[in-house]
Coordinates of C-alpha atoms and ligand atoms in Angstrom, one line a residue:
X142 CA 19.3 1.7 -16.4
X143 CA 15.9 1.4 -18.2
X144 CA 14.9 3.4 -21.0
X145 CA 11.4 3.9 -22.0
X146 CA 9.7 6.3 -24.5
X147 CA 5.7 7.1 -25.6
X148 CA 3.5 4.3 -26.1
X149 CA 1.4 5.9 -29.2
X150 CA -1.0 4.3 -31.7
X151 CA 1.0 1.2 -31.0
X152 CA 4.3 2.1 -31.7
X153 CA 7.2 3.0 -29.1
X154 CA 8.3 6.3 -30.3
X155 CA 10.3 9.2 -28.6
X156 CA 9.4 13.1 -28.0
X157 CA 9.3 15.7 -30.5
X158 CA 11.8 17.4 -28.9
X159 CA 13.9 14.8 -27.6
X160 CA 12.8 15.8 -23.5
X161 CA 13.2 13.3 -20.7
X162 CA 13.0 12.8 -17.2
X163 CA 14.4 10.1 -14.7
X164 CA 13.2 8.1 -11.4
X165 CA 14.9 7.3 -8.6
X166 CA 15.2 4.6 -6.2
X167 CA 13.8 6.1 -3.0
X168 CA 15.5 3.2 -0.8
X169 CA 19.1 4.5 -2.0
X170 CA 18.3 7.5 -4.5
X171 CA 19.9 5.4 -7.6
X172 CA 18.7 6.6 -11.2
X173 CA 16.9 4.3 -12.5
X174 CA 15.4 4.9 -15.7
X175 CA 14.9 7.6 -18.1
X176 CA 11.1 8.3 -19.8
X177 CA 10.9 9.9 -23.3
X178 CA 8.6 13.1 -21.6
X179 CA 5.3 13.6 -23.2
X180 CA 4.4 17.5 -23.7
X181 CA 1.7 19.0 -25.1
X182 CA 2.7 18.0 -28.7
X183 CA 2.7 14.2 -27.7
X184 CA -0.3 14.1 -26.2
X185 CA -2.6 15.1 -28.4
X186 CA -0.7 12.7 -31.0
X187 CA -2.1 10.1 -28.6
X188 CA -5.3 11.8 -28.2
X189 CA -5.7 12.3 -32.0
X190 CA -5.1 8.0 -32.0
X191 CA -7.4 7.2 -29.1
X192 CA -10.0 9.3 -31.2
X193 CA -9.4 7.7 -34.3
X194 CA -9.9 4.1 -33.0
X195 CA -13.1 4.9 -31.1
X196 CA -14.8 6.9 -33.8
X197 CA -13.4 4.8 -37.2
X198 CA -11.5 1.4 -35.3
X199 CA -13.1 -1.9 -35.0
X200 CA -13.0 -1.7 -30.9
X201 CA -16.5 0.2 -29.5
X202 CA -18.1 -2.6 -32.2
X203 CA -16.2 -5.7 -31.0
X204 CA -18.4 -8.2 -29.3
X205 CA -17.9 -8.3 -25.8
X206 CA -16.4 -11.8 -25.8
X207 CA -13.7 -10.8 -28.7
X208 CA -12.7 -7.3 -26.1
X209 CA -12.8 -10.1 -23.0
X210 CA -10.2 -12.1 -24.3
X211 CA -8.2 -9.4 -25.2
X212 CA -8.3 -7.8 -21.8
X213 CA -8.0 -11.2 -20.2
X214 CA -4.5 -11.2 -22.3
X215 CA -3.2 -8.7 -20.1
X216 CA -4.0 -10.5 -17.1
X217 CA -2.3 -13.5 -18.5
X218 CA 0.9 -11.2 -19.5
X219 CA 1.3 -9.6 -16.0
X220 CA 0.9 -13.2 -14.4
X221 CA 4.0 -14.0 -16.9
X222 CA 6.1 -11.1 -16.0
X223 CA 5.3 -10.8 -11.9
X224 CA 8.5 -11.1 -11.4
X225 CA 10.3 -8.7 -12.8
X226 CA 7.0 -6.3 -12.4
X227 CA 7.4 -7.3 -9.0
X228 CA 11.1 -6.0 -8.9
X229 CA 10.8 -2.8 -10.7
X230 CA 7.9 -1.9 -8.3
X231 CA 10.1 -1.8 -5.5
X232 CA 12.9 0.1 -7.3
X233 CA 10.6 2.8 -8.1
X234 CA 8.1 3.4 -5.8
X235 CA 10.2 1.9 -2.4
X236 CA 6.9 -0.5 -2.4
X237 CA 8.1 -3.4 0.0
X238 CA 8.4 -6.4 -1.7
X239 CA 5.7 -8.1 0.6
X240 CA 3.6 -5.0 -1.0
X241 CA 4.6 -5.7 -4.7
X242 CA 3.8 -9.4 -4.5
X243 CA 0.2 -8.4 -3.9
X244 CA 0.0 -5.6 -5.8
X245 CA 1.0 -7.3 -8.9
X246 CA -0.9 -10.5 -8.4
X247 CA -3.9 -8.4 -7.7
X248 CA -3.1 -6.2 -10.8
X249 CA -3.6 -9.9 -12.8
X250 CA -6.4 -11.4 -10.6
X251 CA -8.1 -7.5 -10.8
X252 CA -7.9 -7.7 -14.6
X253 CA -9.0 -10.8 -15.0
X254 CA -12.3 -9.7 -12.9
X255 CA -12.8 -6.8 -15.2
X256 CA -12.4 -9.2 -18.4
X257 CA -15.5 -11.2 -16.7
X258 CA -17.0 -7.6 -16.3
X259 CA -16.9 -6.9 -19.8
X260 CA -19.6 -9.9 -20.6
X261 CA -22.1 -8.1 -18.3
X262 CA -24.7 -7.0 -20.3
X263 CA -25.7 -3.1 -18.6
X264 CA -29.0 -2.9 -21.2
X265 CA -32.3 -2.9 -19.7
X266 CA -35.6 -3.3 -21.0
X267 CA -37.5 -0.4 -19.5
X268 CA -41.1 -1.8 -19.0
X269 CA -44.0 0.7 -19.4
X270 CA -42.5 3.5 -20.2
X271 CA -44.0 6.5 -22.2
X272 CA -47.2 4.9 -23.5
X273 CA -47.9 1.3 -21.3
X274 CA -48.5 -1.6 -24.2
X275 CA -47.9 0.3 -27.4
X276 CA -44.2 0.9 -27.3
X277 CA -41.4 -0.8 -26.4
X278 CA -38.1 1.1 -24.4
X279 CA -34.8 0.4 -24.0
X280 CA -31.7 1.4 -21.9
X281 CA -28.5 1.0 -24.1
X282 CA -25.0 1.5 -22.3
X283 CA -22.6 2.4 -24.7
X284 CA -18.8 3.7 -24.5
X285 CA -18.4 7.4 -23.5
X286 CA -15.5 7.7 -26.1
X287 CA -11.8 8.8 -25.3
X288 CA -11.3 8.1 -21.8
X289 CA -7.5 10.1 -20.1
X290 CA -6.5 8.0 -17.6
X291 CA -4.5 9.7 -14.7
X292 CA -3.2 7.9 -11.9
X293 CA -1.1 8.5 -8.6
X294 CA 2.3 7.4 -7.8
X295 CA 1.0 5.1 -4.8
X296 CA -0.3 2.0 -6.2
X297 CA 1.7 2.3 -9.8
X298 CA 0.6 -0.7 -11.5
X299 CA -2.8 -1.5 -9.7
X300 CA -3.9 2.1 -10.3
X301 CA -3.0 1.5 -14.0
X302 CA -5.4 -1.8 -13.8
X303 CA -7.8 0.0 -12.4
X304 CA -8.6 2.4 -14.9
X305 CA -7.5 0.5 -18.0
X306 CA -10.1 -2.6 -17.0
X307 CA -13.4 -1.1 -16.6
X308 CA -12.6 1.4 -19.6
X309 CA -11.2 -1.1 -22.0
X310 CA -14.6 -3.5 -20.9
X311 CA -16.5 -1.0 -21.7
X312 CA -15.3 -0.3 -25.6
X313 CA -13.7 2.9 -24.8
X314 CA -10.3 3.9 -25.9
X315 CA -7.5 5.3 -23.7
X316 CA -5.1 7.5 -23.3
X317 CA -3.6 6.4 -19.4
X318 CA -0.9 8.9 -18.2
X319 CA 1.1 7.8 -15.0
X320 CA 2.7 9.7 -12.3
X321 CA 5.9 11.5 -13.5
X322 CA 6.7 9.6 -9.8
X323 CA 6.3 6.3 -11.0
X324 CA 6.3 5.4 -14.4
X325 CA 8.0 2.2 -14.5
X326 CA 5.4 -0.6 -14.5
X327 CA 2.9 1.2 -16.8
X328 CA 5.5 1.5 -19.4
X329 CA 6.4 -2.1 -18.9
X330 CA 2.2 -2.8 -19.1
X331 CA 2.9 -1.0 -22.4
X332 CA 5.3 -3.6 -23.7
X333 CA 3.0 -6.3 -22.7
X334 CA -0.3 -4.6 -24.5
X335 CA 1.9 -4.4 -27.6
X336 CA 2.7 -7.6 -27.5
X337 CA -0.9 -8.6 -27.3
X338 CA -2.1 -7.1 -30.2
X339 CA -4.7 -4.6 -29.1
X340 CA -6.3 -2.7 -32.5
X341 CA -4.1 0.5 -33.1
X342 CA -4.7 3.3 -30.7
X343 CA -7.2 1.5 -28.3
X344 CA -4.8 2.0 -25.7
X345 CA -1.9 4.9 -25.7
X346 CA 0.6 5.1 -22.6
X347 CA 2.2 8.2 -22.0
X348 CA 4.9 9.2 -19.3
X349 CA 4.7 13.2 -18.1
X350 CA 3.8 15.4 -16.0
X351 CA 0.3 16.8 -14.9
X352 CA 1.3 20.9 -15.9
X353 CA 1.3 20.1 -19.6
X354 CA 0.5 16.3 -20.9
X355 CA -1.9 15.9 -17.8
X356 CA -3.5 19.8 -18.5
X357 CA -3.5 18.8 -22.4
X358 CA -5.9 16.1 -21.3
X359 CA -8.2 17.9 -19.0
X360 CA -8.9 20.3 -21.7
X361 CA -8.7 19.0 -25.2
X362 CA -11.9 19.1 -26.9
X363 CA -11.5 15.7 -28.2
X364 CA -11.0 13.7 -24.7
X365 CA -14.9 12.7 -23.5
X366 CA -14.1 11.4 -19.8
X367 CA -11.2 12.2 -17.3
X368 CA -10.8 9.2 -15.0
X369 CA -8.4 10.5 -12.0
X370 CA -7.0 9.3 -9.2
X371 CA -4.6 11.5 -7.0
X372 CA -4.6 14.3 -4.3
X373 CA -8.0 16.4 -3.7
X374 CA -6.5 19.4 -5.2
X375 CA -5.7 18.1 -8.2
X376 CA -9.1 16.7 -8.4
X377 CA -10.6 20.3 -8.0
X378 CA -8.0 21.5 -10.7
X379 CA -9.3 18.9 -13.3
X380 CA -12.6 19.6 -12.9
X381 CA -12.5 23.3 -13.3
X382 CA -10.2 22.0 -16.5
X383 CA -12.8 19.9 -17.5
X384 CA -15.8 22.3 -17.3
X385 CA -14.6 24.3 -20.9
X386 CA -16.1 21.3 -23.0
X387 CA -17.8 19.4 -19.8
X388 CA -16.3 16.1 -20.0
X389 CA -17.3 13.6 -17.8
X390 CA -15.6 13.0 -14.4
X391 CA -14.6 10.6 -12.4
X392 CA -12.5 11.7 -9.4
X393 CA -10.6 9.1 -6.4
X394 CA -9.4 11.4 -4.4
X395 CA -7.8 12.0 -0.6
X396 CA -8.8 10.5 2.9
X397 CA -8.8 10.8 6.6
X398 CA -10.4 7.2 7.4
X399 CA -11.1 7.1 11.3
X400 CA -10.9 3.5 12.4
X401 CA -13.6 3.1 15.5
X402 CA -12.6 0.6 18.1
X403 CA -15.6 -0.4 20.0
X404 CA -14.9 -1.2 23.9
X405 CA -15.9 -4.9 23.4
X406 CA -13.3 -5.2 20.5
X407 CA -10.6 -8.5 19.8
X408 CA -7.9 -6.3 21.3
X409 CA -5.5 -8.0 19.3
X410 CA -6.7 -8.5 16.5
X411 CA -7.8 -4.4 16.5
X412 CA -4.1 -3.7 17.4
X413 CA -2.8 -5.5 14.1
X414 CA -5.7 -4.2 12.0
X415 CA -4.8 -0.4 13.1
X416 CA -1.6 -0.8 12.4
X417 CA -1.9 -2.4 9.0
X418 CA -4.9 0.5 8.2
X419 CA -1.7 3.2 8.8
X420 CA 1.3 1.6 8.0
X421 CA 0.6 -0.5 5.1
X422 CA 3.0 1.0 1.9
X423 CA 4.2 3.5 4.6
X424 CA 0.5 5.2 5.1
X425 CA 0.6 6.2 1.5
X426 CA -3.3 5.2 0.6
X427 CA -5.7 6.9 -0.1
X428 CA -7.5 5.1 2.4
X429 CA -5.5 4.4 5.1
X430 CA -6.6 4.3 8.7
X431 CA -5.0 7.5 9.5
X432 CA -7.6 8.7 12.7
X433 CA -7.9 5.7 15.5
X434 CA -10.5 6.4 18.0
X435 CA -10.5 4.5 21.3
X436 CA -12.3 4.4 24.5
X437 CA -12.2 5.5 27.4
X438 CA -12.1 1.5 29.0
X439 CA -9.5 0.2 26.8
X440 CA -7.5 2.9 25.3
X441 CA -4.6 3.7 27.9
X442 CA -3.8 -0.9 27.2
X443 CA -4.5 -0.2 24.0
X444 CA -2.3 2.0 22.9
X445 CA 0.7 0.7 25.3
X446 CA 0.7 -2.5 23.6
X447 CA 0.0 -0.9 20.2
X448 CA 3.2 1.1 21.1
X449 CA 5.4 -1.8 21.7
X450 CA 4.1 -3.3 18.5
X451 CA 4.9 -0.3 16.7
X452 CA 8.4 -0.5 17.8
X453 CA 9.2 -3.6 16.5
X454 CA 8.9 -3.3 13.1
X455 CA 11.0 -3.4 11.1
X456 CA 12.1 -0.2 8.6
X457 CA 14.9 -0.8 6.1
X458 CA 15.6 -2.2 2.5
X459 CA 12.2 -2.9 0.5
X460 CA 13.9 -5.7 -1.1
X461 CA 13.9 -7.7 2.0
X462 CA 11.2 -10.0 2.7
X463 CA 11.8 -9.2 6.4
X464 CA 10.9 -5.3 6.1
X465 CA 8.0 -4.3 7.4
X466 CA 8.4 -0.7 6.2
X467 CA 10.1 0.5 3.3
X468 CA 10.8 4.5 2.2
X469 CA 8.4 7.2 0.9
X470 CA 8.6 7.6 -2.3
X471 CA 10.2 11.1 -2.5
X472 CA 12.4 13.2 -0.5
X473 CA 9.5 15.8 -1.2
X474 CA 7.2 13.6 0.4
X475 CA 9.6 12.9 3.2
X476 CA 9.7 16.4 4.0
X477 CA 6.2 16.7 3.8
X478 CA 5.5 14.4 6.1
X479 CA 8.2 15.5 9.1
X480 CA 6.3 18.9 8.6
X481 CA 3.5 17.5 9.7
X482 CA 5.5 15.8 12.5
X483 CA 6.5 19.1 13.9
X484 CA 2.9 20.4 13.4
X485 CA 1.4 17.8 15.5
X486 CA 3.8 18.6 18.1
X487 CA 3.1 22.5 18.1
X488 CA -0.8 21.6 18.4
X489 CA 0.2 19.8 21.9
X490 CA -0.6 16.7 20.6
X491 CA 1.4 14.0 22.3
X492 CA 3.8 12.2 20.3
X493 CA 3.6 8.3 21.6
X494 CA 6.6 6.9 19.3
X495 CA 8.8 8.0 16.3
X496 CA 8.7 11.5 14.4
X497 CA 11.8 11.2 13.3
X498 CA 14.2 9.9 10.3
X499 CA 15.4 6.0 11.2
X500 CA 19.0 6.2 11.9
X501 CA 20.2 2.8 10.9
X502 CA 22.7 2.9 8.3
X503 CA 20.6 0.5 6.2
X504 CA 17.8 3.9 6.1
X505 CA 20.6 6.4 5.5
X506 CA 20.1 7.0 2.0
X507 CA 16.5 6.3 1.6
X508 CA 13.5 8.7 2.2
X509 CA 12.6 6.9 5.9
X510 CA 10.0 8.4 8.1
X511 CA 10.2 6.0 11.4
X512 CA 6.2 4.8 12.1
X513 CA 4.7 7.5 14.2
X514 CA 2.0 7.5 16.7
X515 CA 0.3 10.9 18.1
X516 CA -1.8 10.5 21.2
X517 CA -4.7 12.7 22.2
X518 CA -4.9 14.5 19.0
X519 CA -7.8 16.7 19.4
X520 CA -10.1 16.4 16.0
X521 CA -10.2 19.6 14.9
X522 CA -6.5 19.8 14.6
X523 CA -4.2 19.8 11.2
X524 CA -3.1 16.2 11.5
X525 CA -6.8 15.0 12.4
X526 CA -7.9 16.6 9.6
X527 CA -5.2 17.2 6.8
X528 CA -4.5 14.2 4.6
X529 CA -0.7 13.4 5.7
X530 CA 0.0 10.7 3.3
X531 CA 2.7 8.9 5.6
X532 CA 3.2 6.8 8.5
X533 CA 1.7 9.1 11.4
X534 CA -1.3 7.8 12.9
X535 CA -3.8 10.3 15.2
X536 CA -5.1 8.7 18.1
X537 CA -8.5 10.7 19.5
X538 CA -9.7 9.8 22.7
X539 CA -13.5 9.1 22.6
X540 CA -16.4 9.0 25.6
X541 CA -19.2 7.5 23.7
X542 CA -20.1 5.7 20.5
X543 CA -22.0 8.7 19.6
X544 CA -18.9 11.1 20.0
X545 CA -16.7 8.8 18.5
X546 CA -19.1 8.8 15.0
X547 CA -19.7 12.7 15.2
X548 CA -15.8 13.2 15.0
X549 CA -15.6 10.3 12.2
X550 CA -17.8 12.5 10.4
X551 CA -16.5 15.8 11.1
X552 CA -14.1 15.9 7.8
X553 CA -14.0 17.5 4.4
X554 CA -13.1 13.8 3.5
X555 CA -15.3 10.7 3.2
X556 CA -13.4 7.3 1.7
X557 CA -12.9 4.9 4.1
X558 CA -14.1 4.1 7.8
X559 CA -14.1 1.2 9.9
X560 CA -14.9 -0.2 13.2
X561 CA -14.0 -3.1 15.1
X562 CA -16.0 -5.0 17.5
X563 CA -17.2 -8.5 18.6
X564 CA -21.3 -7.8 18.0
X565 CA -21.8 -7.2 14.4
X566 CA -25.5 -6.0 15.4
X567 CA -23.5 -2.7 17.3
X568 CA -20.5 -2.8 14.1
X569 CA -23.6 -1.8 12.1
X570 CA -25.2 0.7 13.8
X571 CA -21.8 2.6 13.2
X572 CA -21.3 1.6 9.9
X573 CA -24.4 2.9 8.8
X574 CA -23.9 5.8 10.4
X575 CA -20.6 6.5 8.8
X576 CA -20.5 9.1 5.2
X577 CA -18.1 6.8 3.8
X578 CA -17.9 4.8 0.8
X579 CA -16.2 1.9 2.1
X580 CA -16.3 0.6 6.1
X581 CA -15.1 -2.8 7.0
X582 CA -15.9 -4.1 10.1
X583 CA -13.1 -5.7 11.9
X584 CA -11.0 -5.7 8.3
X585 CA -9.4 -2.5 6.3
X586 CA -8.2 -1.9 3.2
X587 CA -9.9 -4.8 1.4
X588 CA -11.1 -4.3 -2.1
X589 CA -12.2 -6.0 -5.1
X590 CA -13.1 -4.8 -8.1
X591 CA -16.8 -6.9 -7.6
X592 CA -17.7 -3.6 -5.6
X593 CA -17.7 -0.2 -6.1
X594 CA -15.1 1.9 -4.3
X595 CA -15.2 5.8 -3.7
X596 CA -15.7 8.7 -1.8
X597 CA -18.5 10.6 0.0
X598 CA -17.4 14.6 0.0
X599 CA -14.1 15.6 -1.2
X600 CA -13.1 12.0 -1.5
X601 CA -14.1 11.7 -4.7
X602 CA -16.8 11.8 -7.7
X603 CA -18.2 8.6 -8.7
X604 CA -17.3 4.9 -7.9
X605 CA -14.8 2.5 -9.4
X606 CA -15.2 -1.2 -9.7
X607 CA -18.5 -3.6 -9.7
X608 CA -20.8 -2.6 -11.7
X609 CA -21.6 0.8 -10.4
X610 CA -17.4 1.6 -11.9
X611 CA -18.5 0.1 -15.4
X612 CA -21.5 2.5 -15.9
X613 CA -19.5 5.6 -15.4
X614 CA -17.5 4.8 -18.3
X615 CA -21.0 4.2 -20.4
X616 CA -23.3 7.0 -21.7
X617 CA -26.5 6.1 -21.3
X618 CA -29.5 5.9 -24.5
X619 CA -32.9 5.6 -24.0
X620 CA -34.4 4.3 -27.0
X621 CA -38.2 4.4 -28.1
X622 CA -39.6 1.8 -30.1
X623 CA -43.3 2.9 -31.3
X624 CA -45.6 -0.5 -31.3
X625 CA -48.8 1.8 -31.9
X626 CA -48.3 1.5 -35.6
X627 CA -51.7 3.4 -36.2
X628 CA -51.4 7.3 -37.4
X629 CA -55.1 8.3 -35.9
X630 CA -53.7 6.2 -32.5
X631 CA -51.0 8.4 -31.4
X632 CA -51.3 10.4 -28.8
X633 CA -50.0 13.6 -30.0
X634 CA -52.0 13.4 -33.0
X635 CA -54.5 16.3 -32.1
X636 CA -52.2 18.5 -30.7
X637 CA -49.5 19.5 -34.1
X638 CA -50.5 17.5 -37.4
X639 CA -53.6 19.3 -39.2
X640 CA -56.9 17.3 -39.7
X641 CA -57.2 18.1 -43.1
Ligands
NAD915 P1 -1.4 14.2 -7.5 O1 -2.8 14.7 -7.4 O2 -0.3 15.2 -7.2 O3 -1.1 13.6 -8.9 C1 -1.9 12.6 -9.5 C2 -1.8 12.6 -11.0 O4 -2.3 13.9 -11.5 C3 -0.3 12.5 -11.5 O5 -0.3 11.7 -12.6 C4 0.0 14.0 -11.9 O6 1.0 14.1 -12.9 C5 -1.3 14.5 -12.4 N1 -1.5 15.9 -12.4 C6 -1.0 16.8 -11.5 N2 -1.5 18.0 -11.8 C7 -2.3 17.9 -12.8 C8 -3.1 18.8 -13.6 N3 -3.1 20.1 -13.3 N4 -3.8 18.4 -14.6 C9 -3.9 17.1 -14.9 N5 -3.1 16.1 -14.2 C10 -2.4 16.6 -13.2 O7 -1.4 13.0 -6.5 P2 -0.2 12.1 -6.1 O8 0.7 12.9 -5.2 O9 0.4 11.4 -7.3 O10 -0.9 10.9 -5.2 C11 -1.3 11.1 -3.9 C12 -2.7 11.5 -3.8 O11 -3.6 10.5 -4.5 C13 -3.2 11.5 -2.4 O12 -4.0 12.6 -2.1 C14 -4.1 10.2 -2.3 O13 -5.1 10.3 -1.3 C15 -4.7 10.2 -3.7 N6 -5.1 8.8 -4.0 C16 -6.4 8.5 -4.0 C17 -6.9 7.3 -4.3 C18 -8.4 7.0 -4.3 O14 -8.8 5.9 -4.9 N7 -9.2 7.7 -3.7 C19 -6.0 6.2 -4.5 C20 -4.6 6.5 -4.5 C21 -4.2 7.8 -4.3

């Protein structure tokens, strides 16, 4: 079993009061580490450091090359370690191992994009501005300060990535606080930072949970930017946290994606794309393609053979290369998500395939949800509009193109959206017409960190990645140059300063 403790001001060190929790394997419920718990104490320890190195540390002043090459470092690490970041992955989160691959090569290749990032040069010269020919303006971006960092336990080490890059590029300092779900690989990132060599207290890591290290950093005075990623609610909670000394907020929070399939779609190739939009990692993204509209012309083939499909995959032990599916990540989430079964069911919605618990022995200790399919789910109903945050896809039933959009639209959420059709001229009518901040056309869940990623409505506040993501981790200064040079010249001269 693996033991980890606080990563604070560059040194591993253990709670003031000795408290620790564990993670389990969700694939056969084995401990299998224990995390040195971070309480209110701890965290402002590695607060108080992230302050200190912004406000007296060499890191806001670095050039840009020296912080690229440090952040590129990381990159280089997790390339080194894959495989046994790779490994843990899937022993605590129940990630498949197809999934992990990815995610951790993406976690290196994503750094590595925000180490280019951190050479882009976000000043402007502001041209005509406040008096045209005698002054000269500029647009500085410069670090917000102490950034917390708190992730979700879907995407453990990508999500970790994902906020550590664009604030690190940036010249902020962090304080990045997992999921109390899924620990593992940020604390193993931790190692690997050490080992680099950032400058003490540029970047603390801390394991806990969100009612006292994760409310410690929505409210401490000394924290200038939240950057969050997790469940809607949560979002709302930090923000009303946030408002007592109005840090700034960035917020990546829940979906309901509907995926469109136009009538003149690669049937096919839709059919794969739907089910990778809802059961990729087990439909635990944010972004996932939980609402699947067809048409009237092609739905009834559509679904049979999307049915079929479905049944084939293959649900069992993440470790395998031939899984398909692998567990939730919790028996809470489990739960969660048969409710939601038995919801759909009460609301007459017709259950096409699964709903229920696998019952190969190979599932019978893990957190399983079989991959689910409702059919004719009417829109307004829970599971067309509740975020569900497993493997149950909502199929709605649509007349026109029009209809199909209007229902699209008709959630609190706005993240993802796509639509899949042959004539990109007709993919684009609906993608514009989407309130969404991603839609792919005849792709899903693709992302780089090139271009920015959010949410519309509830989804979210603010964008991550390209180089919308870098600016909200920059304040912006405008600064005033005077080129007039000439006391009687200045504009305001008649209006304060006496004549005489
Ligand atoms: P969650 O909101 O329960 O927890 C997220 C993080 O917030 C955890 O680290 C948790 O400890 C912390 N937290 C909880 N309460 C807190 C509080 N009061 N103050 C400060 N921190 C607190 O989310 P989850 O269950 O871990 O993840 C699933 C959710 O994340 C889903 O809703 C999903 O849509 C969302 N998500 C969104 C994106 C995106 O980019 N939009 C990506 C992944 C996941």
């Amino acid at each position: 079993m693996r033991e980890y403790q606080l990563y604070i001001n560059n040194e591993f060190v253990g709670p003031a009061d000795g408290r620790t929790f564990t993670s389990i394997n969700p694939f056969n419920q084995e401990v299998i580490a224990t995390f040195a718990r971070a309480g209110i104490e701890e965290t402002r320890g590695a607060i108080k450091a992230a302050r200190e190195a912004f406000d007296r540390g060499p890191w806001p002043h670095m050039s840009p090359e020296e912080r690229a090459a440090l952040i590129k470092a990381i990159s280089d690490k997790i390339n080194e370690t894959s495989k046994l970041l790779v490994e843990l992955e899937v022993a605590d989160s129940g990630s498949t191992i197809r999934k992990a691959k990815e995610d951790v090569y993406l976690s290196a290749r994503n750094m590595n994009g925000f180490s280019k990032l951190a050479l882009a040069d976000l000043n402007e010269q502001l041209d005509g501005v406040s008096k045209p020919g005698f002054s000269k303006n500029m647009l500085l971006r410069e670090p917000i300060g102490v950034v917390a960092a708190i992730i979700p336990w879907n995407f453990p080490l990508k999500m970790a990535i994902w906020k550590l890059g664009p604030a690190l590029a940036t010249g902020n300092t962090v304080v990045l606080k997992p999921s109390q779900e899924t620990s593992v690989t940020a604390m193993e990132l931790a190692k690997l930072i050490h080992d680099i060599g950032f400058p003490k207290g540029v970047i603390n890591i801390i394991s806990g949970f969100g009612s006292d290290a994760g409310a410690e950093l929505t409210t401490n005075p000394m924290v200038d930017k939240i950057a969050f990623t997790g469940s809607t609610i949560v979002g709302q909670q930090i923000m009303r946290a946030a408002a007592g000394s109005l840090k700034k907020v960035t917020l990546e929070c829940g979906g309901k994606s509907a995926n469109i399939v136009l009538d003149d779609a690669d049937m096919e190739m839709a059919i794969d794309g739907a089910m990778y939009a809802i059961f990729y990692h087990q439909g635990q993204c944010c972004e996932a393609g939980t609402r699947l509209m067809l048409p009237e012309l092609i739905g009834d083939e559509f679904m049979q053979k999307m049915i079929e499909k479905t049944q084939r995959m293959k649900v069992g032990d993440p470790t395998q290369m031939s899984t398909d599916m692998g567990p939730l990540v919790s028996n809470k989430q489990q739960e969660s998500v048969l409710d939601y079964v038995a919801k759909g069911k009460q609301e007459g919605a017709k259950l096409a395939t699964g709903g229920g618990v696998p019952k190969s022995p190979e599932c019978k200790n893990g957190f399983f949800v079989e991959p689910t399919i409702f059919d004719h789910v009417d829109n307004k109903s829970s599971i067309a509009q509740e975020e569900i945050f497993g493997p149950v896809l909502s199929v709605i039933r649509y007349k026109t193109v029009d209809d199909a959009i209007r229902m699209a639209n008709d959630s609190i959420y706005g993240l993802g959206g796509g639509v899949w059709s042959k004539d990109t001229e007709k993919a684009m009518h609906v993608a514009r017409r989407l309130r969404t901040g991603t839609v792919w056309v005849n792709e899903w869940h693709l992302l780089n960190e090139r271009a920015p990623f959010g949410g519309y409505k509830q989804s979210g506040i603010g964008r991550e990645f390209g180089i919308d993501g870098l600016k909200e981790y920059t304040e912006s200064k405008h600064v005033h140059i005077d080129e007039v040079g000439v006391r009687e010249k200045k504009t305001w001269y008649d209006t304060v300063v006496p004549k005489n």
